[in-house]
Amino acid sequence: GKSAVTITVNSSFGSFAHCWSSIGPNDWRDFLARLDRGYLLSKFFGAEAHVFCAESTVRNLMDWCEKEAQEQLNTEDFSDFKDECDSLSDTGIPFDSAESFYFYMRAVSERLSDQNALDSDLIGSFAAKKINPQANGFWTEIWPAFIDALQKEQRAEIEREDSHDGSARAAAHRNAA
């Protein structure tokens, strides 16, 4: 087998490439067929394999508000904070990135009394990610068809080799007779 393989993709889900310089002794098609989603997408999309998820972030914030906020905030601040959290469900989510969420929460925190201001680590802990829709689209729409084509090609090569070997054996048998 080959010891390296490079894949370059230009697709409706993006353009990306990766070179595996050491794939072991097996056929490169077998190597590619065995890659799992997380590993492959991390190679093709890097840090962009996962993106900010506003809905899950709000869910994390709401969970904290329901389970822990009352213990950490005084009564007035908790009431204001809970109202702010509840308004996210009513008015929609006013942020679309981890950065805009952070600045939104800093503004909310600044309205709390000093002893109850939310620290940066706590705010950061609410932020959630999901698989990049482009990466997921590539994995579900393109990758399976690509692997299927590679495996068909590999089977055809094996059949040709077997057929050639069989013809050579038959010729040797005829010559011996």
XYZ file of N, CA, C and O in Angstrom:
708
model
N 0.814 -1.189 0.000
C 0.000 0.000 0.000
C 0.852 1.244 0.000
O 2.055 1.204 0.221
N 0.201 2.339 -0.246
C 0.897 3.623 -0.237
C 1.071 4.089 1.197
O 0.274 3.795 2.055
N 2.115 4.867 1.421
C 2.368 5.313 2.785
C 1.815 6.706 3.055
O 1.842 7.166 4.181
N 1.301 7.394 2.056
C 0.746 8.736 2.244
C -0.441 8.923 1.312
O -0.540 8.275 0.276
N -1.328 9.830 1.695
C -2.473 10.171 0.851
C -2.838 11.638 1.094
O -2.812 12.106 2.233
N -3.124 12.332 0.012
C -3.558 13.724 0.089
C -4.942 13.827 -0.533
O -5.181 13.303 -1.616
N -5.839 14.501 0.159
C -7.188 14.732 -0.340
C -7.386 16.243 -0.445
O -7.133 16.975 0.515
N -7.835 16.687 -1.603
C -8.192 18.088 -1.819
C -9.652 18.118 -2.255
O -10.036 17.406 -3.173
N -10.451 18.937 -1.590
C -11.884 18.987 -1.843
C -12.287 20.412 -2.228
O -11.927 21.367 -1.539
N -13.022 20.515 -3.316
C -13.713 21.754 -3.690
C -15.172 21.358 -3.857
O -15.515 20.663 -4.810
N -16.020 21.774 -2.917
C -17.398 21.318 -2.923
C -18.340 22.436 -2.510
O -17.900 23.517 -2.097
N -19.616 22.151 -2.577
C -20.617 23.107 -2.114
C -20.549 23.289 -0.595
O -21.142 24.221 -0.060
N -19.826 22.418 0.088
C -19.669 22.526 1.543
C -18.352 23.177 1.931
O -18.022 23.270 3.112
N -17.577 23.620 0.961
C -16.329 24.310 1.232
C -15.174 23.689 0.472
O -15.317 22.665 -0.191
N -14.043 24.350 0.569
C -12.808 23.874 -0.044
C -11.797 23.649 1.065
O -11.585 24.526 1.910
N -11.180 22.476 1.074
C -10.234 22.132 2.116
C -9.375 20.973 1.648
O -9.682 20.331 0.645
N -8.315 20.734 2.376
C -7.394 19.659 2.003
C -6.656 19.181 3.239
O -6.576 19.889 4.249
N -6.135 17.964 3.126
C -5.267 17.443 4.179
C -4.369 16.364 3.583
O -4.771 15.642 2.674
N -3.174 16.291 4.112
C -2.231 15.244 3.707
C -1.917 14.382 4.914
O -1.488 14.893 5.948
N -2.164 13.095 4.779
C -1.764 12.128 5.794
C -0.448 11.546 5.314
O -0.407 10.854 4.288
N 0.620 11.831 6.013
C 1.944 11.434 5.532
C 2.335 10.031 5.954
O 3.300 9.473 5.435
N 1.609 9.464 6.888
C 1.924 8.109 7.325
C 0.626 7.375 7.615
O 0.012 7.586 8.663
N 0.204 6.521 6.690
C -1.089 5.852 6.836
C -0.951 4.362 7.125
O -1.938 3.655 7.182
N 0.259 3.890 7.265
C 0.460 2.481 7.553
C 0.538 1.646 6.294
O 0.532 2.168 5.182
N 0.576 0.336 6.459
C 0.837 -0.558 5.330
C -0.385 -0.873 4.460
O -0.240 -1.392 3.361
N -1.580 -0.566 4.936
C -2.789 -0.941 4.183
C -3.034 -0.005 3.013
O -2.472 1.093 2.931
N -3.922 -0.419 2.127
C -4.318 0.404 0.987
C -4.881 1.730 1.483
O -5.633 1.760 2.468
N -4.566 2.804 0.795
C -4.998 4.140 1.213
C -6.520 4.266 1.230
O -7.074 5.015 2.034
N -7.214 3.523 0.388
C -8.677 3.574 0.368
C -9.254 2.967 1.650
O -10.245 3.464 2.191
N -8.619 1.894 2.134
C -9.047 1.310 3.409
C -8.830 2.302 4.547
O -9.660 2.425 5.450
N -7.691 2.986 4.492
C -7.385 3.994 5.511
C -8.484 5.056 5.549
O -9.032 5.369 6.614
N -8.818 5.609 4.389
C -9.835 6.665 4.343
C -11.203 6.150 4.783
O -11.946 6.852 5.477
N -11.545 4.930 4.408
C -12.852 4.367 4.756
C -13.011 4.180 6.265
O -14.132 4.186 6.772
N -11.914 4.024 6.988
C -11.974 3.785 8.437
C -11.986 5.075 9.265
O -12.149 5.022 10.484
N -11.837 6.227 8.639
C -11.795 7.475 9.406
C -13.167 7.783 9.997
O -14.181 7.640 9.328
N -13.163 8.219 11.247
C -14.447 8.582 11.850
C -14.715 10.076 11.637
O -13.831 10.843 11.278
N -15.957 10.452 11.852
C -16.403 11.817 11.565
C -15.578 12.877 12.294
O -15.108 13.835 11.677
N -15.426 12.729 13.597
C -14.718 13.749 14.366
C -13.292 13.962 13.886
O -12.837 15.099 13.728
N -12.595 12.850 13.655
C -11.201 12.936 13.217
C -11.109 13.571 11.832
O -10.326 14.505 11.617
N -11.911 13.079 10.886
C -11.844 13.600 9.521
C -12.189 15.085 9.472
O -11.472 15.881 8.859
N -13.258 15.463 10.132
C -13.674 16.856 10.079
C -12.686 17.770 10.779
O -12.498 18.921 10.369
N -12.006 17.275 11.819
C -10.976 18.103 12.460
C -9.812 18.340 11.506
O -9.201 19.406 11.512
N -9.510 17.361 10.659
C -8.422 17.517 9.692
C -8.824 18.474 8.568
O -8.019 19.277 8.120
N -10.056 18.380 8.102
C -10.500 19.223 6.997
C -10.930 20.619 7.440
O -10.705 21.593 6.737
N -11.587 20.726 8.589
C -12.156 22.004 9.010
C -11.409 22.650 10.174
O -11.670 23.804 10.498
N -10.520 21.923 10.821
C -9.765 22.487 11.942
C -10.681 22.998 13.033
O -11.671 22.353 13.395
N -10.376 24.177 13.548
C -11.165 24.768 14.632
C -12.590 25.086 14.195
O -13.469 25.274 15.032
N -12.836 25.141 12.905
C -14.177 25.434 12.397
C -15.053 24.190 12.266
O -16.167 24.265 11.748
N -14.563 23.017 12.717
C -15.380 21.801 12.661
C -16.603 21.939 13.569
O -17.635 21.329 13.328
N -16.482 22.758 14.594
C -17.602 23.044 15.492
C -17.783 24.552 15.569
O -16.808 25.296 15.557
N -19.022 24.983 15.645
C -19.350 26.402 15.674
C -20.266 26.700 16.851
O -20.901 25.808 17.413
N -20.346 27.963 17.202
C -21.185 28.428 18.297
C -22.640 28.029 18.068
O -23.160 28.127 16.958
N -23.284 27.585 19.138
C -24.707 27.222 19.083
C -25.469 28.094 20.082
O -25.405 27.865 21.296
N -26.176 29.083 19.561
C -26.892 30.021 20.426
C -27.981 29.315 21.243
O -28.148 29.594 22.444
N -28.701 28.392 20.620
C -29.798 27.721 21.323
C -29.290 26.919 22.524
O -29.861 26.991 23.616
N -28.228 26.163 22.339
C -27.671 25.383 23.456
C -27.057 26.294 24.504
O -27.099 26.002 25.699
N -26.494 27.401 24.071
C -25.927 28.367 25.010
C -27.019 28.934 25.903
O -26.859 29.012 27.127
N -28.141 29.302 25.310
C -29.266 29.825 26.102
C -29.778 28.736 27.043
O -30.076 29.002 28.209
N -29.837 27.493 26.571
C -30.268 26.381 27.429
C -29.316 26.249 28.629
O -29.758 26.063 29.766
N -28.006 26.344 28.391
C -27.030 26.268 29.492
C -27.240 27.416 30.474
O -27.180 27.221 31.696
N -27.468 28.593 29.943
C -27.707 29.766 30.788
C -28.981 29.582 31.612
O -28.997 29.855 32.817
N -30.032 29.092 30.980
C -31.303 28.872 31.686
C -31.143 27.807 32.782
O -31.680 27.961 33.874
N -30.398 26.745 32.472
C -30.148 25.709 33.485
C -29.446 26.304 34.694
O -29.801 26.030 35.837
N -28.430 27.119 34.451
C -27.695 27.749 35.549
C -28.624 28.667 36.328
O -28.608 28.681 37.556
N -29.446 29.402 35.610
C -30.376 30.333 36.259
C -31.333 29.575 37.181
O -31.605 30.004 38.295
N -31.815 28.429 36.714
C -32.767 27.645 37.509
C -32.118 26.903 38.663
O -32.727 26.719 39.706
N -30.868 26.460 38.491
C -30.252 25.573 39.480
C -29.268 26.257 40.425
O -29.116 25.828 41.560
N -28.573 27.294 39.942
C -27.485 27.835 40.755
C -27.543 29.335 40.995
O -26.988 29.826 41.975
N -28.182 30.079 40.117
C -28.136 31.543 40.205
C -28.687 32.064 41.526
O -28.129 32.993 42.111
N -29.762 31.455 41.998
C -30.387 31.955 43.230
C -29.437 31.857 44.422
O -29.477 32.690 45.316
N -28.562 30.847 44.397
C -27.603 30.692 45.488
C -26.471 31.716 45.396
O -25.870 32.065 46.405
N -26.181 32.197 44.191
C -25.029 33.071 44.001
C -25.386 34.556 43.913
O -24.518 35.402 44.040
N -26.653 34.850 43.674
C -27.063 36.246 43.524
C -28.006 36.642 44.650
O -28.759 35.814 45.146
N -27.966 37.938 45.040
C -28.937 38.378 46.039
C -30.333 38.400 45.404
O -30.481 38.260 44.193
N -31.354 38.556 46.209
C -32.733 38.404 45.752
C -33.078 39.353 44.605
O -33.658 38.942 43.598
N -32.690 40.628 44.734
C -33.020 41.607 43.686
C -32.272 41.287 42.384
O -32.857 41.295 41.301
N -30.984 40.985 42.510
C -30.202 40.658 41.320
C -30.704 39.374 40.663
O -30.783 39.281 39.442
N -31.079 38.401 41.488
C -31.589 37.155 40.922
C -32.860 37.414 40.133
O -33.035 36.912 39.025
N -33.740 38.223 40.677
C -34.998 38.533 40.001
C -34.719 39.218 38.656
O -35.312 38.854 37.633
N -33.813 40.189 38.655
C -33.460 40.889 37.413
C -32.807 39.929 36.415
O -33.104 39.963 35.219
N -31.926 39.103 36.931
C -31.217 38.161 36.059
C -32.188 37.150 35.460
O -32.146 36.852 34.274
N -33.101 36.650 36.292
C -34.092 35.679 35.800
C -34.978 36.322 34.735
O -35.274 35.704 33.715
N -35.372 37.575 34.956
C -36.181 38.282 33.956
C -35.408 38.391 32.635
O -35.981 38.214 31.558
N -34.120 38.684 32.729
C -33.276 38.801 31.531
C -33.213 37.452 30.801
O -33.349 37.398 29.583
N -33.023 36.381 31.557
C -32.976 35.044 30.961
C -34.306 34.690 30.309
O -34.342 34.185 29.178
N -35.388 34.965 31.021
C -36.714 34.658 30.481
C -36.998 35.448 29.209
O -37.662 34.949 28.303
N -36.480 36.673 29.138
C -36.736 37.502 27.952
C -36.073 36.908 26.704
O -36.530 37.151 25.587
N -35.025 36.125 26.890
C -34.376 35.488 25.739
C -35.334 34.534 25.045
O -35.307 34.384 23.822
N -36.181 33.887 25.826
C -37.166 32.973 25.247
C -38.277 33.739 24.530
O -38.805 33.285 23.527
N -38.608 34.920 25.053
C -39.725 35.696 24.504
C -39.328 36.540 23.298
O -40.060 36.610 22.321
N -38.178 37.183 23.378
C -37.813 38.170 22.360
C -36.819 37.643 21.333
O -36.517 38.323 20.365
N -36.311 36.464 21.551
C -35.318 35.928 20.626
C -33.910 36.141 21.143
O -33.679 36.908 22.079
N -32.992 35.466 20.513
C -31.600 35.476 20.970
C -30.853 36.607 20.280
O -30.767 36.635 19.050
N -30.317 37.557 21.069
C -29.667 38.724 20.467
C -28.173 38.541 20.175
O -27.444 39.515 20.082
N -27.716 37.324 20.025
C -26.299 37.093 19.743
C -26.160 35.907 18.804
O -26.995 35.014 18.794
N -25.109 35.927 17.985
C -24.912 34.866 16.996
C -23.503 34.293 17.010
O -23.132 33.527 16.130
N -22.737 34.662 18.010
C -21.372 34.141 18.134
C -21.000 34.107 19.606
O -21.648 34.751 20.437
N -19.958 33.360 19.921
C -19.493 33.305 21.305
C -19.085 34.702 21.782
O -19.328 35.077 22.930
N -18.503 35.485 20.876
C -18.060 36.838 21.235
C -19.250 37.740 21.553
O -19.257 38.456 22.562
N -20.278 37.703 20.690
C -21.432 38.570 20.948
C -22.190 38.109 22.201
O -22.719 38.938 22.948
N -22.201 36.797 22.458
C -22.808 36.296 23.694
C -22.038 36.829 24.902
O -22.634 37.294 25.873
N -20.712 36.756 24.824
C -19.881 37.232 25.931
C -20.176 38.710 26.217
O -20.390 39.101 27.375
N -20.209 39.544 25.180
C -20.454 40.972 25.394
C -21.879 41.221 25.903
O -22.106 42.092 26.746
N -22.834 40.453 25.417
C -24.204 40.551 25.911
C -24.232 40.242 27.415
O -24.819 40.986 28.207
N -23.589 39.144 27.807
C -23.590 38.745 29.214
C -22.795 39.710 30.087
O -23.137 39.914 31.253
N -21.743 40.313 29.540
C -21.005 41.320 30.312
C -21.928 42.499 30.608
O -21.926 43.038 31.713
N -22.733 42.893 29.616
C -23.671 44.006 29.816
C -24.720 43.631 30.871
O -25.057 44.452 31.734
N -25.222 42.407 30.818
C -26.171 41.938 31.836
C -25.499 41.963 33.204
O -26.062 42.449 34.187
N -24.279 41.463 33.270
C -23.548 41.384 34.531
C -23.294 42.773 35.134
O -23.369 42.953 36.345
N -23.025 43.745 34.275
C -22.748 45.103 34.775
C -23.963 45.734 35.439
O -23.823 46.642 36.256
N -25.149 45.239 35.108
C -26.362 45.761 35.747
C -26.592 45.135 37.134
O -27.444 45.584 37.886
N -25.848 44.087 37.437
C -25.955 43.464 38.760
C -25.113 44.253 39.749
O -24.188 44.969 39.367
N -25.405 44.083 41.047
C -24.579 44.762 42.045
C -23.159 44.188 41.989
O -22.950 43.062 41.536
N -22.195 44.957 42.433
C -20.782 44.576 42.309
C -20.475 43.193 42.859
O -19.736 42.430 42.252
N -21.035 42.868 44.006
C -20.708 41.575 44.598
C -21.300 40.412 43.809
O -20.929 39.263 43.999
N -22.227 40.691 42.898
C -22.871 39.628 42.135
C -22.466 39.595 40.661
O -23.014 38.818 39.900
N -21.547 40.460 40.270
C -21.139 40.471 38.861
C -20.643 39.074 38.463
O -19.975 38.387 39.239
N -21.009 38.650 37.273
C -20.622 37.323 36.784
C -19.200 37.376 36.246
O -18.871 38.260 35.458
N -18.385 36.421 36.665
C -17.003 36.454 36.171
C -16.911 35.861 34.762
O -17.798 35.142 34.301
N -15.831 36.184 34.093
C -15.629 35.787 32.691
C -15.657 34.272 32.509
O -16.187 33.776 31.515
N -15.071 33.534 33.452
C -15.054 32.074 33.336
C -16.467 31.498 33.385
O -16.794 30.580 32.634
N -17.292 32.039 34.266
C -18.675 31.573 34.359
C -19.417 31.870 33.058
O -20.084 31.000 32.495
N -19.282 33.085 32.569
C -19.938 33.457 31.311
C -19.471 32.530 30.193
O -20.277 32.010 29.416
N -18.175 32.295 30.113
C -17.620 31.422 29.077
C -18.131 29.994 29.181
O -18.273 29.306 28.176
N -18.437 29.553 30.403
C -18.884 28.167 30.588
C -20.273 27.915 29.996
O -20.636 26.774 29.745
N -21.042 28.968 29.754
C -22.376 28.795 29.167
C -22.299 28.531 27.665
O -23.186 27.906 27.096
N -21.274 29.072 27.016
C -21.183 28.999 25.552
C -21.086 27.542 25.093
O -20.292 26.767 25.606
N -21.910 27.182 24.118
C -21.964 25.809 23.605
C -21.635 25.803 22.111
O -21.796 26.809 21.426
N -21.189 24.650 21.649
C -20.871 24.486 20.228
C -21.670 23.327 19.650
O -22.167 22.473 20.372
N -21.773 23.328 18.339
C -22.393 22.236 17.596
C -21.523 21.968 16.379
O -20.664 22.784 16.026
N -21.756 20.838 15.747
C -20.978 20.533 14.556
C -21.327 21.569 13.477
O -22.486 21.943 13.313
N -20.321 22.045 12.796
C -20.485 23.009 11.721
C -21.423 22.399 10.663
O -21.164 21.295 10.181
N -22.504 23.081 10.314
C -23.425 22.513 9.313
C -22.742 22.199 7.976
O -23.105 21.222 7.317
N -21.754 22.994 7.581
C -21.027 22.715 6.347
C -20.226 21.419 6.492
O -20.192 20.588 5.583
N -19.579 21.257 7.633
C -18.799 20.037 7.884
C -19.725 18.821 7.927
O -19.428 17.776 7.342
N -20.849 18.971 8.606
C -21.797 17.856 8.691
C -22.365 17.513 7.319
O -22.529 16.341 6.981
N -22.650 18.525 6.511
C -23.136 18.290 5.160
C -22.130 17.519 4.324
O -22.480 16.579 3.599
N -20.865 17.907 4.444
C -19.817 17.188 3.722
C -19.785 15.727 4.178
O -19.752 14.804 3.366
N -19.813 15.499 5.490
C -19.736 14.151 6.042
C -20.923 13.286 5.614
O -20.752 12.107 5.312
N -22.119 13.860 5.588
C -23.309 13.050 5.289
C -23.634 12.972 3.797
O -24.186 11.971 3.351
N -23.288 13.994 3.031
C -23.684 14.031 1.623
C -22.584 13.593 0.659
O -22.867 12.922 -0.326
N -21.361 13.997 0.915
C -20.278 13.754 -0.055
C -19.383 12.582 0.344
O -19.072 11.718 -0.473
N -18.968 12.539 1.596
C -18.001 11.530 2.024
C -18.480 10.094 1.759
O -17.723 9.279 1.237
N -19.721 9.736 2.096
C -20.150 8.343 1.849
C -20.074 7.960 0.363
O -19.651 6.848 0.030
N -20.474 8.862 -0.518
C -20.421 8.566 -1.956
C -18.971 8.439 -2.421
O -18.647 7.578 -3.256
N -18.103 9.267 -1.882
C -16.682 9.213 -2.221
C -16.080 7.874 -1.781
O -15.406 7.192 -2.552
N -16.350 7.480 -0.547
C -15.822 6.206 -0.031
C -16.399 5.038 -0.831
O -15.679 4.095 -1.172
N -17.681 5.109 -1.167
C -18.296 4.056 -1.969
C -17.587 3.927 -3.324
O -17.290 2.807 -3.767
N -17.308 5.042 -3.974
C -16.613 5.011 -5.269
C -15.208 4.430 -5.119
O -14.754 3.638 -5.961
N -14.513 4.807 -4.047
C -13.166 4.253 -3.820
C -13.221 2.744 -3.605
O -12.377 2.002 -4.118
N -14.203 2.289 -2.846
C -14.307 0.851 -2.573
C -14.683 0.066 -3.839
O -14.175 -1.032 -4.041
N -15.533 0.643 -4.682
C -15.854 -0.010 -5.959
C -14.609 -0.109 -6.828
O -14.354 -1.149 -7.455
N -13.838 0.967 -6.864
C -12.593 0.967 -7.625
C -11.635 -0.099 -7.091
O -11.029 -0.848 -7.863
N -11.539 -0.181 -5.783
C -10.648 -1.164 -5.161
C -11.106 -2.599 -5.486
O -10.280 -3.445 -5.829
N -12.415 -2.858 -5.392
C -12.926 -4.193 -5.726
C -12.645 -4.535 -7.187
O -12.274 -5.672 -7.511
N -12.808 -3.576 -8.086
C -12.540 -3.813 -9.509
C -11.068 -4.144 -9.728
O -10.736 -5.037 -10.518
N -10.179 -3.448 -9.033
C -8.744 -3.749 -9.140
C -8.445 -5.166 -8.677
O -7.677 -5.885 -9.306
N -9.056 -5.558 -7.578
C -8.834 -6.904 -7.036
C -9.352 -7.949 -8.019
O -8.691 -8.960 -8.278
N -10.532 -7.692 -8.590
C -11.083 -8.628 -9.575
C -10.190 -8.740 -10.801
O -9.978 -9.835 -11.320
N -9.645 -7.611 -11.271
C -8.729 -7.648 -12.424
C -7.474 -8.444 -12.088
O -7.002 -9.231 -12.887
N -6.935 -8.209 -10.880
C -5.735 -8.949 -10.462
C -6.028 -10.442 -10.371
O -5.240 -11.267 -10.839
N -7.173 -10.787 -9.798
C -7.556 -12.201 -9.692
C -7.740 -12.808 -11.070
O -7.305 -13.933 -11.338
N -8.380 -12.066 -11.957
C -8.604 -12.544 -13.318
C -7.271 -12.737 -14.029
O -7.045 -13.742 -14.704
N -6.365 -11.772 -13.858
C -5.037 -11.867 -14.478
C -4.266 -13.052 -13.917
O -3.656 -13.825 -14.652
N -4.324 -13.216 -12.599
C -3.634 -14.352 -11.967
C -4.219 -15.667 -12.458
O -3.494 -16.618 -12.729
N -5.545 -15.729 -12.596
C -6.196 -16.936 -13.088
C -5.793 -17.242 -14.520
O -5.543 -18.396 -14.880
N -5.706 -16.202 -15.357
C -5.292 -16.399 -16.754
C -3.859 -16.882 -16.822
O -3.515 -17.747 -17.629
N -3.008 -16.331 -15.980
C -1.593 -16.735 -15.970
C -1.465 -18.187 -15.522
O -0.684 -18.956 -16.091
N -2.259 -18.594 -14.515
C -2.217 -19.975 -14.046
C -2.724 -20.929 -15.144
O -2.164 -21.989 -15.379
N -3.796 -20.502 -15.820
C -4.351 -21.349 -16.897
C -3.348 -21.491 -18.030
O -3.159 -22.573 -18.582
N -2.680 -20.404 -18.371
C -1.654 -20.462 -19.444
C -0.510 -21.365 -19.033
O 0.005 -22.174 -19.824
N -0.076 -21.277 -17.794
C 1.018 -22.129 -17.301
C 0.573 -23.591 -17.327
O 1.352 -24.475 -17.681
N -0.677 -23.829 -16.977
C -1.213 -25.193 -16.994
C -1.254 -25.732 -18.425
O -0.880 -26.889 -18.674
N -1.701 -24.887 -19.384
C -1.740 -25.302 -20.802
C -0.331 -25.580 -21.321
O -0.109 -26.546 -22.031
N 0.619 -24.736 -20.958
C 2.004 -24.896 -21.424
C 2.631 -26.161 -20.843
O 3.456 -26.797 -21.469
N 2.235 -26.500 -19.631
C 2.793 -27.694 -18.996
C 2.229 -28.957 -19.621
O 2.865 -30.010 -19.620
N 1.036 -28.850 -20.167
C 0.384 -30.024 -20.763
C 0.903 -30.324 -22.109
O 1.697 -30.589 -22.737
